[in-house]
């Protein structure tokens, strides 16, 4: 088509393609920001093991109750107005809120005790490494979502990397292998699996509330506030060492304010934009960050096997956060990005 009519048609097609590209770009920007928020949260969570070394007298139950309990109560306090505005929706979904709160309460107790019994490396790897698989199963059973090849590739790389990190730490600690019993290790691994499942449960509960009309901050505040309340008795029963010195108190406050409060605010922002299974897979960055901090701050040595594991974790993150492939739109050969979801969103 030539002449004025052809040029007008071309301009109209170009404008339509531009509007389509803009809408598609807007849709893909949200998941990108969500993934970034989860990665930043994982970096903060990765500092907890190093921070705990500055308060060796504080037991794992006290550390967990202080970190998640105080952090959860602070989230509820900061989200008070949002919770009040969304109380009708929260009341209508009270079972989801209670399930998420129970997950929040159980997770730190299982996680920190797992590290205490099986070692920091094994406890962290089992807890964080099992969460993506638990999340995928929960989403499959509760929401009917299938897994994409992209998610499976990223999860495989991330799990392989965390296993190598675990093996590297085990080889390094081989000289001290006799300090713990096999029974303790088995119990620690079992508690790590409990931690992974409860992590997946409260992440799924928060995501479900968000996708059903509850604001992100209100959803996280309700779930974590309830979990924090459940942890108060544990903190009162075990938290005496936290106030025994300024160093111990400082560690407790850092755990509550930085990794738990700030980290889970970022995590909630991410959950409002990406599926739970993707978020928990991105959190595989945490053990890699923990290993790096152990080398830089605590002075531990990480063998080549461990650095290989970190490289695989980074490859996992690259697979899950890579720019979406472009697709050609009609009209002047316009190209717009199309998201490649890590999870099939069909009900």
Coordinates of C-alpha atoms in Angstrom, one line a residue, residues 96-266:
X96 CA -4.1 -19.0 55.4
X97 CA -2.9 -16.4 57.9
X98 CA -2.7 -19.0 60.7
X99 CA -0.9 -21.5 58.5
X100 CA 1.7 -18.8 57.5
X101 CA 2.1 -17.8 61.1
X102 CA 2.8 -21.3 62.2
X103 CA 5.4 -21.6 59.4
X104 CA 7.1 -18.4 60.6
X105 CA 7.2 -19.7 64.2
X106 CA 8.6 -23.1 63.4
X107 CA 11.1 -22.1 60.7
X108 CA 13.8 -20.3 62.8
X109 CA 13.6 -22.9 65.6
X110 CA 14.2 -25.7 63.1
X111 CA 16.7 -23.8 61.0
X112 CA 19.1 -22.6 63.8
X113 CA 18.8 -25.9 65.6
X114 CA 19.7 -27.7 62.4
X115 CA 22.8 -25.6 62.0
X116 CA 23.7 -26.2 65.6
X117 CA 23.4 -30.0 65.3
X118 CA 24.6 -30.7 61.7
X119 CA 26.9 -27.8 61.2
X120 CA 26.3 -24.4 59.6
X121 CA 27.0 -25.7 56.0
X122 CA 24.9 -28.8 56.1
X123 CA 22.0 -27.1 58.0
X124 CA 21.9 -24.1 55.7
X125 CA 22.1 -26.2 52.5
X126 CA 19.4 -28.7 53.6
X127 CA 17.1 -25.9 54.8
X128 CA 17.5 -23.5 51.9
X129 CA 18.1 -26.2 49.3
X130 CA 14.9 -28.1 50.1
X131 CA 12.7 -25.0 50.1
X132 CA 12.3 -24.6 46.2
X133 CA 11.3 -28.2 45.9
X134 CA 8.8 -27.8 48.7
X135 CA 7.4 -24.6 47.2
X136 CA 7.0 -26.3 43.8
X137 CA 5.1 -29.2 45.4
X138 CA 2.9 -26.8 47.4
X139 CA 2.1 -24.7 44.3
X140 CA 1.4 -27.8 42.3
X141 CA -1.0 -29.3 44.9
X142 CA -2.7 -26.0 46.1
X143 CA -2.7 -23.9 42.9
X144 CA -2.3 -26.4 40.1
X145 CA 0.8 -24.8 38.7
X146 CA 3.2 -26.7 36.5
X147 CA 7.0 -26.1 36.4
X148 CA 8.7 -24.7 33.3
X149 CA 12.0 -26.0 31.9
X150 CA 13.6 -22.8 32.8
X151 CA 12.7 -23.2 36.5
X152 CA 13.9 -26.8 36.5
X153 CA 17.2 -25.9 34.9
X154 CA 17.8 -23.1 37.4
X155 CA 16.8 -25.2 40.4
X156 CA 19.1 -28.0 39.3
X157 CA 22.1 -25.6 39.0
X158 CA 21.3 -24.0 42.3
X159 CA 20.9 -27.3 44.2
X160 CA 24.1 -28.7 42.6
X161 CA 25.9 -25.6 43.7
X162 CA 24.7 -25.7 47.3
X163 CA 25.6 -29.4 47.5
X164 CA 29.1 -28.6 46.4
X165 CA 29.3 -25.9 49.0
X166 CA 28.2 -28.4 51.6
X167 CA 30.8 -30.9 50.5
X168 CA 33.5 -28.3 50.5
X169 CA 32.6 -27.3 54.1
X170 CA 32.5 -31.0 55.1
X171 CA 36.0 -31.7 53.6
X172 CA 37.4 -28.6 55.3
X173 CA 35.9 -29.7 58.7
X174 CA 37.0 -33.3 58.2
X175 CA 39.6 -33.0 61.0
X176 CA 36.9 -32.2 63.5
X177 CA 34.5 -34.9 62.3
X178 CA 34.5 -36.7 65.6
X179 CA 33.0 -33.7 67.5
X180 CA 29.5 -34.6 66.7
X181 CA 27.6 -37.9 66.6
X182 CA 25.9 -39.4 63.6
X183 CA 22.6 -39.2 65.4
X184 CA 23.0 -35.5 65.9
X185 CA 23.7 -35.0 62.2
X186 CA 20.7 -37.1 61.1
X187 CA 18.5 -35.1 63.5
X188 CA 20.0 -31.9 62.2
X189 CA 19.3 -32.9 58.6
X190 CA 15.7 -33.8 59.5
X191 CA 15.2 -30.4 61.1
X192 CA 16.7 -28.8 58.0
X193 CA 14.0 -30.4 55.9
X194 CA 11.4 -29.2 58.4
X195 CA 12.9 -25.7 58.0
X196 CA 12.7 -25.9 54.2
X197 CA 9.1 -27.0 54.3
X198 CA 8.0 -24.3 56.8
X199 CA 9.9 -21.6 54.8
X200 CA 7.9 -22.7 51.7
X201 CA 4.7 -22.8 53.7
X202 CA 4.9 -19.2 55.0
X203 CA 6.1 -17.9 51.6
X204 CA 3.2 -19.5 49.9
X205 CA 0.7 -18.2 52.5
X206 CA 2.0 -14.6 52.1
X207 CA 1.9 -14.9 48.3
X208 CA -1.6 -16.3 48.4
X209 CA -2.8 -13.4 50.6
X210 CA -1.1 -10.9 48.2
X211 CA -2.7 -12.4 45.1
X212 CA -6.1 -12.4 46.7
X213 CA -6.2 -8.7 47.3
X214 CA -4.2 -8.1 50.5
X215 CA -1.5 -5.4 50.3
X216 CA 2.0 -6.8 50.4
X217 CA 3.0 -5.1 53.6
X218 CA -0.3 -6.0 55.3
X219 CA 0.0 -9.7 54.3
X220 CA 3.6 -9.9 55.5
X221 CA 2.8 -8.0 58.7
X222 CA -0.1 -10.3 59.5
X223 CA 1.7 -13.5 58.9
X224 CA 5.0 -12.5 60.5
X225 CA 3.3 -10.7 63.4
X226 CA 1.3 -13.8 64.3
X227 CA 4.5 -15.9 64.0
X228 CA 6.3 -13.4 66.2
X229 CA 3.6 -13.7 68.9
X230 CA 4.0 -17.4 68.9
X231 CA 7.8 -17.0 69.4
X232 CA 7.5 -14.7 72.4
X233 CA 7.2 -17.6 74.9
X234 CA 10.3 -19.3 73.4
X235 CA 12.2 -16.0 73.6
X236 CA 11.2 -15.5 77.3
X237 CA 12.3 -19.0 78.1
X238 CA 15.6 -19.1 76.3
X239 CA 16.6 -15.4 75.8
X240 CA 18.5 -14.7 79.0
X241 CA 21.9 -14.9 77.3
X242 CA 20.8 -12.2 74.9
X243 CA 20.8 -9.6 77.6
X244 CA 23.9 -10.9 79.4
X245 CA 26.2 -8.6 77.4
X246 CA 26.1 -5.7 75.0
X247 CA 27.6 -7.9 72.3
X248 CA 24.9 -10.5 72.6
X249 CA 22.2 -7.9 72.6
X250 CA 23.7 -6.2 69.6
X251 CA 23.7 -9.5 67.6
X252 CA 20.0 -10.1 68.6
X253 CA 19.0 -6.6 67.5
X254 CA 21.0 -6.9 64.2
X255 CA 19.3 -10.2 63.4
X256 CA 15.8 -8.8 64.1
X257 CA 16.3 -5.5 62.3
X258 CA 18.4 -6.2 59.3
X259 CA 18.1 -9.8 58.0
X260 CA 14.6 -10.5 59.3
X261 CA 12.7 -7.2 59.2
X262 CA 14.4 -5.5 56.2
X263 CA 15.0 -8.8 54.5
X264 CA 11.4 -9.9 54.7
X265 CA 10.1 -6.5 53.7
X266 CA 12.1 -7.0 50.5

